[in-house]
Amino acid sequence: MNIEHGAKLEDIPGLIKLHGYGEELLEANRSQFLTDPMIITDEQLKGDFMEWLEDPDIGFFVARENEKLAGFVLAMIMEEPDDLINIPYVSINELAVDKEFRGSGIGTALMKKIEDWALENDINIVQLNVWEFNKKAKTLYEKLGFKTIQCQMEKVLEKR
């Protein structure tokens, strides 16, 4: 496995595909609650990925296995105040691993790369959000030492 900082322009279709796995998971578990789902087109995602790859305050790492794009992680340095976290901190926005490579240590390696990147930027706090139904991701994050610091709850009301 090889982990690189950044990605190549020709990787963008593969990054969009990997991003789609998260969308599938969200739709499968939250579709009954999302009355107006935000639809992001591939063209918008392409623009976002290009912007993220050029921003020095963004940690964007890709994993390759035998030259094949196997996963990516996207994190940002945050300097805005937060109720629960001192600033600055690194916020992991997305971790995605190709279905073919899940369970092979790629997610762990990408997360450790973000931790190294945070420390290189003199930041010792890394945070992320994870859906409660995403048990595999929660298990990985807990194994890596992440702790729950806040619990968001909701109740869906019947429309009258």
Short mmCIF file of N, CA and C in Angstrom, two decimals:
data_model
loop_
_atom_site.label_atom_id
_atom_site.label_comp_id
_atom_site.label_asym_id
_atom_site.label_seq_id
_atom_site.Cartn_x
_atom_site.Cartn_y
_atom_site.Cartn_z
N MET A 1 0.85 -1.18 0.00
CA MET A 1 0.00 0.00 0.00
C MET A 1 0.89 1.24 0.00
N ASN A 2 0.46 2.23 -0.75
CA ASN A 2 1.17 3.50 -0.84
C ASN A 2 0.18 4.62 -0.50
N ILE A 3 0.59 5.55 0.36
CA ILE A 3 -0.27 6.68 0.69
C ILE A 3 0.42 7.95 0.21
N GLU A 4 -0.34 8.76 -0.53
CA GLU A 4 0.19 9.99 -1.12
C GLU A 4 -0.59 11.19 -0.60
N HIS A 5 0.13 12.30 -0.43
CA HIS A 5 -0.54 13.57 -0.10
C HIS A 5 -1.04 14.15 -1.40
N GLY A 6 -2.33 14.35 -1.49
CA GLY A 6 -2.92 14.85 -2.72
C GLY A 6 -3.34 13.73 -3.63
N ALA A 7 -3.79 14.11 -4.80
CA ALA A 7 -4.23 13.14 -5.79
C ALA A 7 -3.96 13.73 -7.16
N LYS A 8 -4.12 12.92 -8.17
CA LYS A 8 -3.93 13.36 -9.55
C LYS A 8 -5.30 13.72 -10.13
N LEU A 9 -5.31 14.60 -11.10
CA LEU A 9 -6.58 14.97 -11.73
C LEU A 9 -7.30 13.75 -12.28
N GLU A 10 -6.55 12.79 -12.79
CA GLU A 10 -7.21 11.59 -13.35
C GLU A 10 -7.82 10.70 -12.26
N ASP A 11 -7.50 10.99 -10.98
CA ASP A 11 -8.10 10.25 -9.86
C ASP A 11 -9.52 10.72 -9.54
N ILE A 12 -9.90 11.89 -10.02
CA ILE A 12 -11.16 12.49 -9.59
C ILE A 12 -12.37 11.59 -9.85
N PRO A 13 -12.52 10.94 -11.00
CA PRO A 13 -13.67 10.03 -11.15
C PRO A 13 -13.68 8.92 -10.09
N GLY A 14 -12.51 8.38 -9.75
CA GLY A 14 -12.43 7.36 -8.70
C GLY A 14 -12.77 7.93 -7.33
N LEU A 15 -12.36 9.16 -7.06
CA LEU A 15 -12.69 9.81 -5.79
C LEU A 15 -14.20 10.02 -5.69
N ILE A 16 -14.81 10.42 -6.79
CA ILE A 16 -16.27 10.61 -6.81
C ILE A 16 -16.96 9.27 -6.54
N LYS A 17 -16.45 8.19 -7.13
CA LYS A 17 -17.03 6.86 -6.89
C LYS A 17 -16.91 6.50 -5.41
N LEU A 18 -15.74 6.72 -4.81
CA LEU A 18 -15.55 6.41 -3.39
C LEU A 18 -16.47 7.25 -2.52
N HIS A 19 -16.62 8.53 -2.85
CA HIS A 19 -17.53 9.41 -2.12
C HIS A 19 -18.97 8.86 -2.18
N GLY A 20 -19.30 8.27 -3.31
CA GLY A 20 -20.65 7.73 -3.49
C GLY A 20 -21.00 6.62 -2.52
N TYR A 21 -20.00 5.89 -2.01
CA TYR A 21 -20.28 4.84 -1.03
C TYR A 21 -20.91 5.43 0.22
N GLY A 22 -20.42 6.57 0.64
CA GLY A 22 -21.00 7.24 1.81
C GLY A 22 -22.42 7.70 1.54
N GLU A 23 -22.65 8.21 0.34
CA GLU A 23 -23.99 8.64 -0.03
C GLU A 23 -24.96 7.45 -0.03
N GLU A 24 -24.50 6.31 -0.53
CA GLU A 24 -25.33 5.10 -0.53
C GLU A 24 -25.70 4.69 0.89
N LEU A 25 -24.72 4.72 1.78
CA LEU A 25 -24.95 4.35 3.17
C LEU A 25 -25.94 5.31 3.82
N LEU A 26 -25.78 6.59 3.57
CA LEU A 26 -26.69 7.59 4.12
C LEU A 26 -28.10 7.39 3.59
N GLU A 27 -28.22 7.19 2.30
CA GLU A 27 -29.55 7.01 1.71
C GLU A 27 -30.23 5.75 2.24
N ALA A 28 -29.46 4.68 2.41
CA ALA A 28 -30.03 3.42 2.89
C ALA A 28 -30.51 3.52 4.34
N ASN A 29 -29.93 4.42 5.10
CA ASN A 29 -30.25 4.49 6.52
C ASN A 29 -31.02 5.74 6.94
N ARG A 30 -31.10 6.73 6.08
CA ARG A 30 -31.76 7.97 6.46
C ARG A 30 -32.77 8.45 5.42
N SER A 31 -32.99 7.73 4.36
CA SER A 31 -33.83 8.23 3.28
C SER A 31 -35.24 8.57 3.75
N GLN A 32 -35.76 7.83 4.74
CA GLN A 32 -37.11 8.11 5.20
C GLN A 32 -37.20 9.45 5.93
N PHE A 33 -36.05 9.99 6.34
CA PHE A 33 -36.05 11.25 7.07
C PHE A 33 -35.67 12.44 6.19
N LEU A 34 -35.04 12.18 5.08
CA LEU A 34 -34.57 13.26 4.22
C LEU A 34 -35.66 13.63 3.23
N THR A 35 -36.40 14.67 3.55
CA THR A 35 -37.49 15.07 2.65
C THR A 35 -36.97 15.85 1.46
N ASP A 36 -35.92 16.63 1.64
CA ASP A 36 -35.31 17.39 0.56
C ASP A 36 -33.83 17.06 0.51
N PRO A 37 -33.47 15.87 0.02
CA PRO A 37 -32.06 15.51 0.01
C PRO A 37 -31.26 16.47 -0.86
N MET A 38 -30.08 16.79 -0.38
CA MET A 38 -29.21 17.67 -1.13
C MET A 38 -28.55 16.84 -2.22
N ILE A 39 -28.78 17.21 -3.44
CA ILE A 39 -28.22 16.46 -4.55
C ILE A 39 -27.00 17.23 -5.05
N ILE A 40 -25.86 16.56 -5.00
CA ILE A 40 -24.63 17.15 -5.49
C ILE A 40 -24.26 16.39 -6.76
N THR A 41 -24.09 17.12 -7.82
CA THR A 41 -23.76 16.47 -9.09
C THR A 41 -22.28 16.09 -9.12
N ASP A 42 -21.97 15.16 -10.00
CA ASP A 42 -20.56 14.78 -10.18
C ASP A 42 -19.72 15.98 -10.59
N GLU A 43 -20.30 16.88 -11.37
CA GLU A 43 -19.55 18.07 -11.81
C GLU A 43 -19.23 18.97 -10.60
N GLN A 44 -20.19 19.11 -9.68
CA GLN A 44 -19.93 19.89 -8.47
C GLN A 44 -18.86 19.21 -7.61
N LEU A 45 -18.96 17.89 -7.47
CA LEU A 45 -17.96 17.15 -6.71
C LEU A 45 -16.58 17.29 -7.34
N LYS A 46 -16.52 17.24 -8.66
CA LYS A 46 -15.24 17.41 -9.35
C LYS A 46 -14.63 18.76 -8.98
N GLY A 47 -15.44 19.81 -9.00
CA GLY A 47 -14.97 21.13 -8.62
C GLY A 47 -14.50 21.18 -7.17
N ASP A 48 -15.28 20.52 -6.29
CA ASP A 48 -14.89 20.48 -4.87
C ASP A 48 -13.55 19.77 -4.70
N PHE A 49 -13.40 18.60 -5.33
CA PHE A 49 -12.15 17.86 -5.20
C PHE A 49 -10.97 18.68 -5.72
N MET A 50 -11.16 19.35 -6.84
CA MET A 50 -10.07 20.17 -7.39
C MET A 50 -9.69 21.29 -6.41
N GLU A 51 -10.69 21.90 -5.81
CA GLU A 51 -10.44 22.97 -4.83
C GLU A 51 -9.72 22.42 -3.60
N TRP A 52 -10.18 21.28 -3.09
CA TRP A 52 -9.57 20.69 -1.89
C TRP A 52 -8.11 20.31 -2.14
N LEU A 53 -7.83 19.83 -3.33
CA LEU A 53 -6.47 19.39 -3.64
C LEU A 53 -5.49 20.56 -3.70
N GLU A 54 -5.98 21.77 -3.92
CA GLU A 54 -5.12 22.94 -4.02
C GLU A 54 -4.98 23.70 -2.71
N ASP A 55 -5.80 23.40 -1.71
CA ASP A 55 -5.82 24.17 -0.46
C ASP A 55 -4.77 23.63 0.51
N PRO A 56 -3.82 24.48 0.97
CA PRO A 56 -2.78 24.00 1.88
C PRO A 56 -3.29 23.67 3.29
N ASP A 57 -4.47 24.16 3.66
CA ASP A 57 -5.03 23.85 4.98
C ASP A 57 -5.90 22.61 4.95
N ILE A 58 -5.82 21.86 3.89
CA ILE A 58 -6.60 20.63 3.77
C ILE A 58 -5.64 19.45 3.67
N GLY A 59 -5.87 18.47 4.51
CA GLY A 59 -5.11 17.23 4.44
C GLY A 59 -5.88 16.27 3.56
N PHE A 60 -5.39 16.03 2.39
CA PHE A 60 -6.04 15.13 1.44
C PHE A 60 -5.03 14.06 1.08
N PHE A 61 -5.33 12.83 1.49
CA PHE A 61 -4.41 11.72 1.25
C PHE A 61 -5.16 10.61 0.53
N VAL A 62 -4.49 9.99 -0.42
CA VAL A 62 -5.07 8.85 -1.11
C VAL A 62 -4.21 7.62 -0.87
N ALA A 63 -4.86 6.48 -0.81
CA ALA A 63 -4.17 5.20 -0.68
C ALA A 63 -4.30 4.46 -2.01
N ARG A 64 -3.19 3.85 -2.39
CA ARG A 64 -3.18 3.04 -3.61
C ARG A 64 -2.69 1.64 -3.25
N GLU A 65 -3.31 0.69 -3.87
CA GLU A 65 -2.89 -0.71 -3.74
C GLU A 65 -2.63 -1.20 -5.14
N ASN A 66 -1.38 -1.56 -5.43
CA ASN A 66 -1.00 -1.99 -6.79
C ASN A 66 -1.44 -0.95 -7.83
N GLU A 67 -1.15 0.31 -7.53
CA GLU A 67 -1.44 1.45 -8.41
C GLU A 67 -2.93 1.76 -8.53
N LYS A 68 -3.80 0.99 -7.89
CA LYS A 68 -5.24 1.25 -7.95
C LYS A 68 -5.66 2.12 -6.77
N LEU A 69 -6.48 3.12 -7.04
CA LEU A 69 -7.01 3.99 -5.99
C LEU A 69 -7.85 3.14 -5.03
N ALA A 70 -7.43 3.08 -3.77
CA ALA A 70 -8.10 2.21 -2.80
C ALA A 70 -8.88 2.97 -1.75
N GLY A 71 -8.57 4.26 -1.54
CA GLY A 71 -9.29 5.03 -0.54
C GLY A 71 -8.73 6.43 -0.43
N PHE A 72 -9.44 7.26 0.32
CA PHE A 72 -8.95 8.61 0.58
C PHE A 72 -9.47 9.10 1.92
N VAL A 73 -8.79 10.11 2.44
CA VAL A 73 -9.24 10.80 3.63
C VAL A 73 -9.09 12.30 3.37
N LEU A 74 -10.06 13.05 3.87
CA LEU A 74 -10.10 14.50 3.70
C LEU A 74 -10.27 15.13 5.07
N ALA A 75 -9.36 16.02 5.43
CA ALA A 75 -9.44 16.70 6.72
C ALA A 75 -9.05 18.16 6.54
N MET A 76 -9.57 18.99 7.44
CA MET A 76 -9.32 20.43 7.35
C MET A 76 -8.85 20.96 8.69
N ILE A 77 -7.97 21.95 8.62
CA ILE A 77 -7.57 22.67 9.83
C ILE A 77 -8.66 23.68 10.13
N MET A 78 -9.21 23.60 11.33
CA MET A 78 -10.30 24.49 11.73
C MET A 78 -9.77 25.49 12.75
N GLU A 79 -10.12 26.73 12.54
CA GLU A 79 -9.69 27.77 13.47
C GLU A 79 -10.87 28.57 13.99
N GLU A 80 -12.08 28.13 13.65
CA GLU A 80 -13.28 28.77 14.16
C GLU A 80 -13.60 28.21 15.54
N PRO A 81 -14.07 29.03 16.46
CA PRO A 81 -14.41 28.51 17.79
C PRO A 81 -15.48 27.43 17.72
N ASP A 82 -15.36 26.47 18.62
CA ASP A 82 -16.33 25.39 18.74
C ASP A 82 -16.64 25.24 20.22
N ASP A 83 -17.86 24.88 20.55
CA ASP A 83 -18.25 24.77 21.96
C ASP A 83 -17.46 23.74 22.73
N LEU A 84 -17.04 22.67 22.06
CA LEU A 84 -16.45 21.55 22.78
C LEU A 84 -14.97 21.31 22.49
N ILE A 85 -14.41 21.95 21.50
CA ILE A 85 -13.06 21.64 21.08
C ILE A 85 -12.23 22.92 21.03
N ASN A 86 -11.06 22.87 21.62
CA ASN A 86 -10.15 24.01 21.53
C ASN A 86 -9.69 24.17 20.09
N ILE A 87 -9.33 25.39 19.76
CA ILE A 87 -8.85 25.65 18.41
C ILE A 87 -7.37 25.92 18.44
N PRO A 88 -6.64 25.70 17.40
CA PRO A 88 -7.09 25.04 16.17
C PRO A 88 -7.20 23.53 16.38
N TYR A 89 -7.95 22.90 15.50
CA TYR A 89 -8.05 21.44 15.52
C TYR A 89 -8.21 20.96 14.09
N VAL A 90 -8.03 19.67 13.89
CA VAL A 90 -8.22 19.07 12.58
C VAL A 90 -9.56 18.36 12.60
N SER A 91 -10.37 18.64 11.61
CA SER A 91 -11.67 18.01 11.45
C SER A 91 -11.61 17.07 10.25
N ILE A 92 -11.85 15.79 10.51
CA ILE A 92 -11.89 14.82 9.41
C ILE A 92 -13.29 14.89 8.80
N ASN A 93 -13.33 15.25 7.53
CA ASN A 93 -14.61 15.40 6.85
C ASN A 93 -15.08 14.13 6.18
N GLU A 94 -14.13 13.33 5.70
CA GLU A 94 -14.54 12.12 4.99
C GLU A 94 -13.41 11.11 4.94
N LEU A 95 -13.77 9.88 5.16
CA LEU A 95 -12.88 8.74 4.97
C LEU A 95 -13.65 7.75 4.10
N ALA A 96 -13.04 7.33 3.01
CA ALA A 96 -13.71 6.38 2.12
C ALA A 96 -12.70 5.34 1.66
N VAL A 97 -13.11 4.08 1.71
CA VAL A 97 -12.27 2.98 1.25
C VAL A 97 -13.09 2.16 0.26
N ASP A 98 -12.46 1.83 -0.85
CA ASP A 98 -13.11 1.02 -1.87
C ASP A 98 -13.56 -0.30 -1.26
N LYS A 99 -14.75 -0.76 -1.64
CA LYS A 99 -15.30 -2.00 -1.08
C LYS A 99 -14.34 -3.17 -1.23
N GLU A 100 -13.60 -3.19 -2.32
CA GLU A 100 -12.65 -4.27 -2.60
C GLU A 100 -11.52 -4.34 -1.55
N PHE A 101 -11.22 -3.21 -0.92
CA PHE A 101 -10.07 -3.15 -0.02
C PHE A 101 -10.45 -3.00 1.46
N ARG A 102 -11.73 -3.03 1.77
CA ARG A 102 -12.13 -2.88 3.18
C ARG A 102 -11.61 -4.05 4.00
N GLY A 103 -11.21 -3.74 5.23
CA GLY A 103 -10.69 -4.75 6.13
C GLY A 103 -9.22 -5.05 5.93
N SER A 104 -8.56 -4.30 5.04
CA SER A 104 -7.15 -4.57 4.75
C SER A 104 -6.20 -3.59 5.42
N GLY A 105 -6.73 -2.69 6.26
CA GLY A 105 -5.89 -1.75 6.98
C GLY A 105 -5.74 -0.39 6.31
N ILE A 106 -6.41 -0.20 5.18
CA ILE A 106 -6.27 1.08 4.48
C ILE A 106 -6.90 2.21 5.26
N GLY A 107 -8.08 2.01 5.83
CA GLY A 107 -8.71 3.06 6.63
C GLY A 107 -7.83 3.46 7.81
N THR A 108 -7.26 2.47 8.49
CA THR A 108 -6.38 2.74 9.63
C THR A 108 -5.15 3.53 9.17
N ALA A 109 -4.55 3.13 8.06
CA ALA A 109 -3.35 3.83 7.56
C ALA A 109 -3.68 5.28 7.18
N LEU A 110 -4.82 5.51 6.55
CA LEU A 110 -5.22 6.86 6.19
C LEU A 110 -5.46 7.72 7.43
N MET A 111 -6.11 7.14 8.43
CA MET A 111 -6.36 7.89 9.66
C MET A 111 -5.05 8.24 10.37
N LYS A 112 -4.13 7.32 10.40
CA LYS A 112 -2.83 7.59 11.03
C LYS A 112 -2.07 8.67 10.26
N LYS A 113 -2.24 8.71 8.95
CA LYS A 113 -1.60 9.74 8.13
C LYS A 113 -2.16 11.12 8.49
N ILE A 114 -3.46 11.19 8.74
CA ILE A 114 -4.06 12.47 9.15
C ILE A 114 -3.53 12.88 10.52
N GLU A 115 -3.36 11.92 11.43
CA GLU A 115 -2.81 12.25 12.74
C GLU A 115 -1.40 12.81 12.59
N ASP A 116 -0.59 12.20 11.74
CA ASP A 116 0.77 12.70 11.49
C ASP A 116 0.71 14.11 10.91
N TRP A 117 -0.19 14.32 9.97
CA TRP A 117 -0.34 15.63 9.33
C TRP A 117 -0.74 16.69 10.35
N ALA A 118 -1.66 16.33 11.26
CA ALA A 118 -2.07 17.27 12.31
C ALA A 118 -0.87 17.66 13.16
N LEU A 119 -0.10 16.68 13.59
CA LEU A 119 1.07 16.96 14.43
C LEU A 119 2.11 17.79 13.68
N GLU A 120 2.29 17.52 12.39
CA GLU A 120 3.22 18.33 11.58
C GLU A 120 2.78 19.79 11.53
N ASN A 121 1.48 20.03 11.70
CA ASN A 121 0.93 21.38 11.71
C ASN A 121 0.74 21.91 13.13
N ASP A 122 1.41 21.26 14.11
CA ASP A 122 1.36 21.66 15.53
C ASP A 122 -0.06 21.65 16.09
N ILE A 123 -0.84 20.68 15.66
CA ILE A 123 -2.22 20.53 16.14
C ILE A 123 -2.34 19.16 16.78
N ASN A 124 -2.88 19.13 18.00
CA ASN A 124 -2.96 17.85 18.70
C ASN A 124 -4.39 17.39 18.97
N ILE A 125 -5.36 18.02 18.33
CA ILE A 125 -6.75 17.58 18.47
C ILE A 125 -7.29 17.25 17.08
N VAL A 126 -7.84 16.05 16.96
CA VAL A 126 -8.48 15.60 15.72
C VAL A 126 -9.89 15.19 16.08
N GLN A 127 -10.86 15.66 15.32
CA GLN A 127 -12.25 15.31 15.59
C GLN A 127 -12.93 14.88 14.30
N LEU A 128 -14.05 14.19 14.48
CA LEU A 128 -14.85 13.76 13.34
C LEU A 128 -16.27 13.52 13.81
N ASN A 129 -17.16 13.41 12.86
CA ASN A 129 -18.54 13.03 13.11
C ASN A 129 -18.79 11.72 12.41
N VAL A 130 -19.60 10.87 13.03
CA VAL A 130 -19.94 9.59 12.41
C VAL A 130 -21.40 9.29 12.75
N TRP A 131 -22.14 8.80 11.77
CA TRP A 131 -23.53 8.41 12.00
C TRP A 131 -23.57 7.20 12.92
N GLU A 132 -24.53 7.16 13.79
CA GLU A 132 -24.68 6.07 14.75
C GLU A 132 -24.85 4.73 14.04
N PHE A 133 -25.51 4.71 12.89
CA PHE A 133 -25.74 3.45 12.17
C PHE A 133 -24.49 2.93 11.45
N ASN A 134 -23.45 3.74 11.37
CA ASN A 134 -22.24 3.33 10.66
C ASN A 134 -21.31 2.60 11.64
N LYS A 135 -21.73 1.40 12.01
CA LYS A 135 -21.05 0.62 13.06
C LYS A 135 -19.59 0.30 12.72
N LYS A 136 -19.31 -0.03 11.46
CA LYS A 136 -17.93 -0.36 11.09
C LYS A 136 -17.02 0.84 11.28
N ALA A 137 -17.48 2.01 10.86
CA ALA A 137 -16.66 3.21 11.02
C ALA A 137 -16.47 3.54 12.50
N LYS A 138 -17.55 3.44 13.27
CA LYS A 138 -17.44 3.73 14.72
C LYS A 138 -16.45 2.78 15.38
N THR A 139 -16.49 1.53 15.02
CA THR A 139 -15.56 0.55 15.59
C THR A 139 -14.12 0.91 15.25
N LEU A 140 -13.88 1.29 14.00
CA LEU A 140 -12.54 1.69 13.59
C LEU A 140 -12.07 2.90 14.39
N TYR A 141 -12.91 3.93 14.49
CA TYR A 141 -12.51 5.15 15.18
C TYR A 141 -12.23 4.88 16.66
N GLU A 142 -13.06 4.07 17.28
CA GLU A 142 -12.83 3.73 18.69
C GLU A 142 -11.53 2.94 18.85
N LYS A 143 -11.26 2.03 17.92
CA LYS A 143 -10.02 1.26 17.96
C LYS A 143 -8.80 2.19 17.86
N LEU A 144 -8.96 3.30 17.13
CA LEU A 144 -7.89 4.26 16.95
C LEU A 144 -7.81 5.29 18.08
N GLY A 145 -8.68 5.15 19.09
CA GLY A 145 -8.60 6.02 20.26
C GLY A 145 -9.56 7.19 20.30
N PHE A 146 -10.47 7.28 19.34
CA PHE A 146 -11.45 8.36 19.37
C PHE A 146 -12.49 8.06 20.43
N LYS A 147 -12.94 9.10 21.11
CA LYS A 147 -13.95 9.00 22.17
C LYS A 147 -15.13 9.90 21.81
N THR A 148 -16.32 9.49 22.20
CA THR A 148 -17.51 10.31 21.99
C THR A 148 -17.46 11.48 22.97
N ILE A 149 -17.64 12.70 22.44
CA ILE A 149 -17.67 13.88 23.30
C ILE A 149 -19.01 14.58 23.26
N GLN A 150 -19.85 14.18 22.34
CA GLN A 150 -21.16 14.80 22.21
C GLN A 150 -22.09 13.79 21.56
N CYS A 151 -23.33 13.82 21.93
CA CYS A 151 -24.32 12.93 21.33
C CYS A 151 -25.46 13.79 20.81
N GLN A 152 -25.72 13.72 19.53
CA GLN A 152 -26.82 14.45 18.93
C GLN A 152 -28.01 13.51 18.84
N MET A 153 -29.17 13.98 19.24
CA MET A 153 -30.36 13.14 19.22
C MET A 153 -31.43 13.82 18.36
N GLU A 154 -32.35 13.02 17.86
CA GLU A 154 -33.45 13.59 17.09
C GLU A 154 -34.71 12.78 17.30
N LYS A 155 -35.80 13.41 17.04
CA LYS A 155 -37.10 12.77 17.05
C LYS A 155 -37.81 13.25 15.79
N VAL A 156 -38.33 12.34 15.01
CA VAL A 156 -39.03 12.70 13.80
C VAL A 156 -40.52 12.76 14.12
N LEU A 157 -41.10 13.92 13.88
CA LEU A 157 -42.50 14.13 14.21
C LEU A 157 -43.38 13.86 12.97
N GLU A 158 -44.54 13.34 13.22
CA GLU A 158 -45.50 13.13 12.14
C GLU A 158 -46.09 14.49 11.76
N LYS A 159 -46.18 14.75 10.46
CA LYS A 159 -46.77 16.00 10.01
C LYS A 159 -48.27 15.96 10.24
N ARG A 160 -48.80 17.09 10.63
CA ARG A 160 -50.26 17.17 10.92
C ARG A 160 -50.99 17.66 9.73
#
